[in-house]
Short mmCIF file of C-alpha atoms in Angstrom, two decimals:
data_model
loop_
_atom_site.label_atom_id
_atom_site.label_comp_id
_atom_site.label_asym_id
_atom_site.label_seq_id
_atom_site.Cartn_x
_atom_site.Cartn_y
_atom_site.Cartn_z
CA MET A 250 16.55 10.51 2.78
CA THR A 251 15.21 12.22 5.88
CA GLN A 252 17.36 12.43 8.97
CA GLY A 253 17.13 9.16 10.91
CA PHE A 254 14.85 7.43 8.39
CA ASP A 255 15.95 5.54 5.29
CA LEU A 256 12.98 4.61 3.12
CA VAL A 257 14.84 1.85 1.28
CA GLU A 258 16.16 0.21 4.44
CA GLY A 259 12.80 0.59 6.17
CA VAL A 260 10.89 -1.12 3.38
CA ALA A 261 13.47 -3.91 3.17
CA ALA A 262 13.11 -4.62 6.90
CA GLY A 263 9.32 -4.40 6.76
CA LEU A 264 9.14 -6.95 3.96
CA GLU A 265 11.10 -9.47 6.00
CA ASP A 266 9.38 -9.31 9.38
CA ARG A 267 5.83 -8.52 10.49
CA ALA A 268 6.85 -6.46 13.52
CA GLU A 269 9.27 -4.49 11.36
CA ALA A 270 6.43 -3.80 8.92
CA TRP A 271 4.54 -1.93 11.66
CA TRP A 272 7.72 -0.09 12.70
CA PHE A 273 8.13 0.96 9.07
CA VAL A 274 4.57 2.30 8.89
CA GLU A 275 5.16 4.29 12.09
CA ASP A 276 8.44 5.73 10.80
CA PHE A 277 7.04 6.48 7.35
CA ALA A 278 4.04 8.25 8.84
CA ARG A 279 6.26 10.29 11.15
CA HIS A 280 8.67 11.45 8.45
CA TRP A 281 6.46 11.65 5.38
CA VAL A 282 2.86 12.26 6.49
CA ALA A 283 2.07 12.86 10.19
CA PRO A 284 2.99 10.85 13.29
CA LEU A 285 0.66 8.12 14.47
CA THR A 286 -1.31 8.81 17.63
CA ASP A 287 -2.99 6.62 20.21
CA THR A 288 -6.36 7.21 18.53
CA ASP A 289 -5.32 6.14 15.02
CA GLY A 290 -6.19 2.48 15.54
CA TRP A 291 -9.45 0.64 16.08
CA SER A 292 -10.09 -0.59 19.59
CA GLU A 293 -10.01 -4.20 20.71
CA ALA A 294 -13.76 -3.91 21.29
CA ASP A 295 -14.25 -2.91 17.63
CA LEU A 296 -12.28 -5.93 16.45
CA VAL A 297 -14.02 -8.35 18.79
CA ALA A 298 -17.40 -7.03 17.64
CA ALA A 299 -16.41 -7.67 14.02
CA GLU A 300 -15.30 -11.21 14.86
CA GLN A 301 -18.52 -11.95 16.68
CA ARG A 302 -20.61 -10.58 13.82
CA LEU A 303 -18.67 -12.59 11.23
CA GLY A 304 -18.31 -15.71 13.34
CA LEU A 305 -14.60 -15.97 12.64
CA ARG A 306 -11.25 -14.94 14.08
CA LEU A 307 -9.27 -12.23 12.32
CA PRO A 308 -5.63 -13.03 11.49
CA ALA A 309 -3.07 -11.55 13.87
CA ALA A 310 -1.55 -9.30 11.17
CA LEU A 311 -4.95 -7.82 10.32
CA ARG A 312 -5.73 -7.16 13.97
CA GLU A 313 -2.34 -5.51 14.49
CA ALA A 314 -2.66 -3.24 11.45
CA TYR A 315 -6.20 -2.20 12.36
CA GLY A 316 -5.19 -1.60 15.96
CA LEU A 317 -2.21 0.57 15.03
CA PHE A 318 -3.32 2.73 12.09
CA GLY A 319 -6.64 1.41 10.76
CA ARG A 320 -8.45 4.72 11.35
CA ARG A 321 -5.83 6.86 9.55
CA ARG A 322 -7.55 7.57 6.26
CA ASP A 323 -4.54 9.44 4.85
CA LEU A 324 -2.59 6.19 5.20
CA THR A 325 -5.34 3.73 4.30
CA ALA A 326 -8.08 5.43 2.28
CA SER A 327 -6.77 8.32 0.18
CA HIS A 328 -7.82 6.47 -2.98
CA ASP A 329 -8.85 2.89 -2.34
CA VAL A 330 -10.53 2.14 0.97
CA LEU A 331 -9.50 -0.01 3.92
CA LEU A 332 -12.84 -1.11 5.36
CA CYS A 333 -13.67 -0.32 8.95
CA PRO A 334 -14.20 -3.38 11.20
CA ALA A 335 -17.99 -3.01 10.98
CA ASP A 336 -17.77 -3.31 7.17
CA LEU A 337 -15.54 -6.38 6.96
CA HIS A 338 -17.47 -9.07 5.11
CA VAL A 339 -17.28 -12.42 3.39
CA ASP A 340 -17.57 -12.15 -0.40
CA ASP A 341 -20.56 -13.41 -2.37
CA LEU A 342 -18.69 -16.58 -3.32
CA GLY A 343 -18.20 -17.40 0.36
CA VAL A 344 -14.45 -17.91 -0.03
CA ALA A 345 -12.71 -14.75 1.19
CA LEU A 346 -12.85 -12.14 3.95
CA VAL A 347 -12.86 -8.74 2.21
CA PHE A 348 -10.97 -5.91 3.92
CA ARG A 349 -10.33 -3.37 1.13
CA HIS A 350 -12.24 -1.98 -1.87
CA GLU A 351 -11.11 -0.06 -4.93
CA ASN A 352 -12.61 3.43 -4.80
CA GLN A 353 -15.13 2.77 -7.59
CA GLY A 354 -15.79 -0.86 -6.72
CA ALA A 355 -13.65 -2.22 -9.55
CA ALA A 356 -11.55 -4.43 -7.27
CA ALA A 357 -11.47 -5.91 -3.79
CA TRP A 358 -8.72 -7.36 -1.61
CA GLY A 359 -9.18 -10.13 0.89
CA VAL A 360 -7.90 -13.23 2.66
CA LEU A 361 -9.20 -16.69 1.80
CA LEU A 362 -11.28 -18.14 4.63
CA THR A 363 -9.11 -21.24 4.54
CA GLU A 364 -6.08 -19.05 5.40
CA LEU A 365 -7.54 -17.06 8.28
CA HIS A 366 -5.88 -19.30 10.86
CA ARG A 367 -2.45 -18.13 9.70
CA PRO A 368 -0.96 -15.16 11.61
CA ASP A 369 0.20 -13.46 8.41
CA PRO A 370 -1.71 -15.04 5.51
CA ALA A 371 -1.51 -14.30 1.80
CA VAL A 372 -3.72 -11.61 0.27
CA VAL A 373 -5.84 -12.19 -2.80
CA VAL A 374 -7.44 -9.71 -5.20
CA ARG A 375 -10.62 -9.79 -7.23
CA MET A 376 -10.69 -7.45 -10.20
CA ASP A 377 -14.44 -6.92 -10.32
CA ALA A 378 -17.44 -7.66 -8.13
CA THR A 379 -19.47 -9.73 -10.58
CA GLY A 380 -18.20 -13.24 -10.06
CA ALA A 381 -14.55 -12.94 -11.08
CA PRO A 382 -12.24 -15.42 -9.35
CA TRP A 383 -9.86 -14.44 -6.57
CA GLN A 384 -6.21 -14.24 -7.64
CA GLY A 385 -2.92 -13.89 -5.82
CA TRP A 386 -1.82 -10.40 -4.75
CA LEU A 387 0.97 -10.68 -2.16
CA ASP A 388 2.16 -13.62 -0.10
CA ARG A 389 1.84 -11.97 3.33
CA LEU A 390 -0.74 -9.61 4.79
CA SER A 391 1.88 -7.47 6.51
CA VAL A 392 3.66 -6.93 3.17
CA ALA A 393 0.32 -6.02 1.59
CA PHE A 394 -0.17 -3.37 4.29
CA VAL A 395 3.26 -1.88 3.61
CA GLU A 396 2.25 -1.69 -0.05
CA LEU A 397 -1.16 -0.30 0.89
CA VAL A 398 0.27 2.54 2.99
CA LEU A 399 2.77 3.49 0.29
CA SER A 400 0.10 3.33 -2.42
CA GLU A 401 -2.32 5.51 -0.50
CA SER A 402 0.44 8.01 0.28
CA LEU A 403 0.91 8.57 -3.46
CA HIS A 404 -2.38 10.47 -3.44
CA ALA A 405 -0.94 13.52 -1.71
CA PRO A 406 -1.61 17.22 -2.43
CA ALA A 407 -0.72 18.22 -6.00
CA ASP A 408 2.41 20.09 -4.93
CA ARG A 409 3.92 16.81 -3.67
CA SER A 410 2.49 14.19 -6.06
CA ASP A 411 2.16 13.67 -9.79
CA PHE A 412 1.26 11.17 -12.48
CA LEU A 413 2.95 10.38 -15.78
CA ASP A 414 0.75 8.52 -18.26
CA ALA A 415 1.97 6.76 -21.39
CA LEU A 416 5.37 6.08 -19.79
CA ASP A 417 7.88 5.56 -22.61
CA GLU A 418 11.06 3.48 -22.64
CA LYS A 419 13.32 6.51 -22.21
CA ALA A 420 11.48 7.73 -19.13
CA LEU A 421 11.40 4.23 -17.66
CA ARG A 422 15.14 3.87 -18.23
CA LEU A 423 15.75 7.20 -16.46
CA VAL A 424 13.77 5.93 -13.47
CA GLU A 425 15.72 2.68 -13.36
CA GLU A 426 19.07 4.51 -13.64
CA GLN A 427 18.46 7.29 -11.12
CA TYR A 428 16.40 5.67 -8.38
CA VAL A 429 16.75 2.60 -6.18
CA GLN A 430 14.24 -0.19 -6.76
CA LEU A 431 12.56 -1.21 -3.53
CA PRO A 432 12.75 -4.96 -2.80
CA PHE A 433 9.07 -5.80 -3.16
CA PRO A 434 8.42 -9.28 -4.51
CA ALA A 435 6.85 -9.40 -7.97
CA TYR A 436 3.14 -8.73 -7.62
CA PRO A 437 0.33 -9.41 -8.22
CA THR A 438 1.65 -12.91 -7.57
CA SER A 439 -0.88 -14.28 -10.06
CA ALA A 440 0.39 -12.08 -12.92
CA VAL A 441 2.40 -13.71 -15.68
CA THR A 442 3.75 -10.36 -16.92
CA GLY A 443 3.48 -6.75 -15.83
CA GLY A 444 2.69 -5.73 -12.29
CA SER A 445 4.06 -2.92 -10.15
CA ARG A 446 7.57 -1.88 -9.15
CA TRP A 447 8.58 0.67 -6.52
CA PHE A 448 11.56 3.03 -6.60
CA ALA A 449 12.92 5.62 -4.16
CA GLY A 450 15.35 8.50 -4.09
CA ALA A 451 16.12 11.39 -1.76
CA ASP A 452 12.64 12.43 -0.55
CA VAL A 453 11.07 10.70 -3.57
CA LEU A 454 8.78 7.66 -3.85
CA LEU A 455 7.75 6.23 -7.23
CA ARG A 456 5.51 3.37 -8.41
CA GLU A 457 5.63 2.09 -11.97
CA ASP A 458 2.63 0.05 -13.12
CA ASP A 459 2.88 -2.39 -16.02
CA GLY A 460 5.61 -0.31 -17.66
CA ALA A 461 2.89 2.15 -18.68
CA VAL A 462 2.30 4.72 -15.92
CA LEU A 463 4.32 6.33 -13.16
CA LEU A 464 2.89 7.66 -9.89
CA VAL A 465 5.13 9.73 -7.64
CA ARG A 466 5.06 11.25 -4.18
CA THR A 467 7.69 13.49 -2.67
CA ARG A 468 8.27 14.55 0.90
CA THR A 469 8.89 18.17 -0.09
CA VAL A 470 7.74 20.53 -2.83
CA PRO A 471 11.27 21.12 -4.25
CA ALA A 472 11.82 17.37 -4.51
CA LEU A 473 8.89 17.10 -6.92
CA ASP A 474 10.35 19.78 -9.19
CA GLU A 475 13.68 17.97 -9.14
CA LEU A 476 12.00 14.68 -10.03
CA ARG A 477 10.20 16.22 -13.02
CA ALA A 478 13.54 17.58 -14.25
CA ALA A 479 15.19 14.19 -13.81
CA VAL A 480 12.39 12.36 -15.66
CA PRO A 481 10.96 14.77 -18.26
CA GLY A 482 7.47 14.08 -19.55
CA ASP A 483 3.88 15.23 -19.74
CA TRP A 484 3.31 15.32 -15.98
CA LEU A 485 -0.31 15.78 -14.95
CA ASN A 486 0.25 18.41 -12.23
CA ALA A 487 3.15 20.27 -13.80
#
């Protein structure tokens, strides 16, 4: 891991405590992407304007995330999109506040209106925009933002990211044997089987989805070459 920053320990702390989640995002940005600045968050005026337009109060965790790094597109919108405060909206069913969209509109993430009074409410997901029901994603908004930042960071330049499709049992076993699984709870929480798992190694971040695909991000160019050697396969960017 990088000097002074342990990805595994940082994620573990961030999953346990909301304040630690924001410390993790700051540390991850500093060591893996670029340090946060005073202009990376939305202003209090932006958040108040959104609340007044919507006629509701945003949960504390959502306000904190937006205020700290909500404008950093490399952390929040490299693939899927964290909505700006002016675009926050209630879904067509009138049951959830939507704060994130899949890049082609195939999914949306939100918080049920009945949960907005909670400081750190659960996050729900809707897998299409044509009347599908909302389903459980993660039990706390701060945890969902840790996952969001890590997921968006996977979409880095090609010399530090890659994708392995049709993940076979041998490759999956190599991942499980050589890398440390990050302590995310099983998610989506509504899933009976499948879902995503995260792993980490020295300067390496990996996400396995449904036992079928593997997305990776490394902090350095040499680390990506080392990862491909450790887990051979038909890597997209190789």
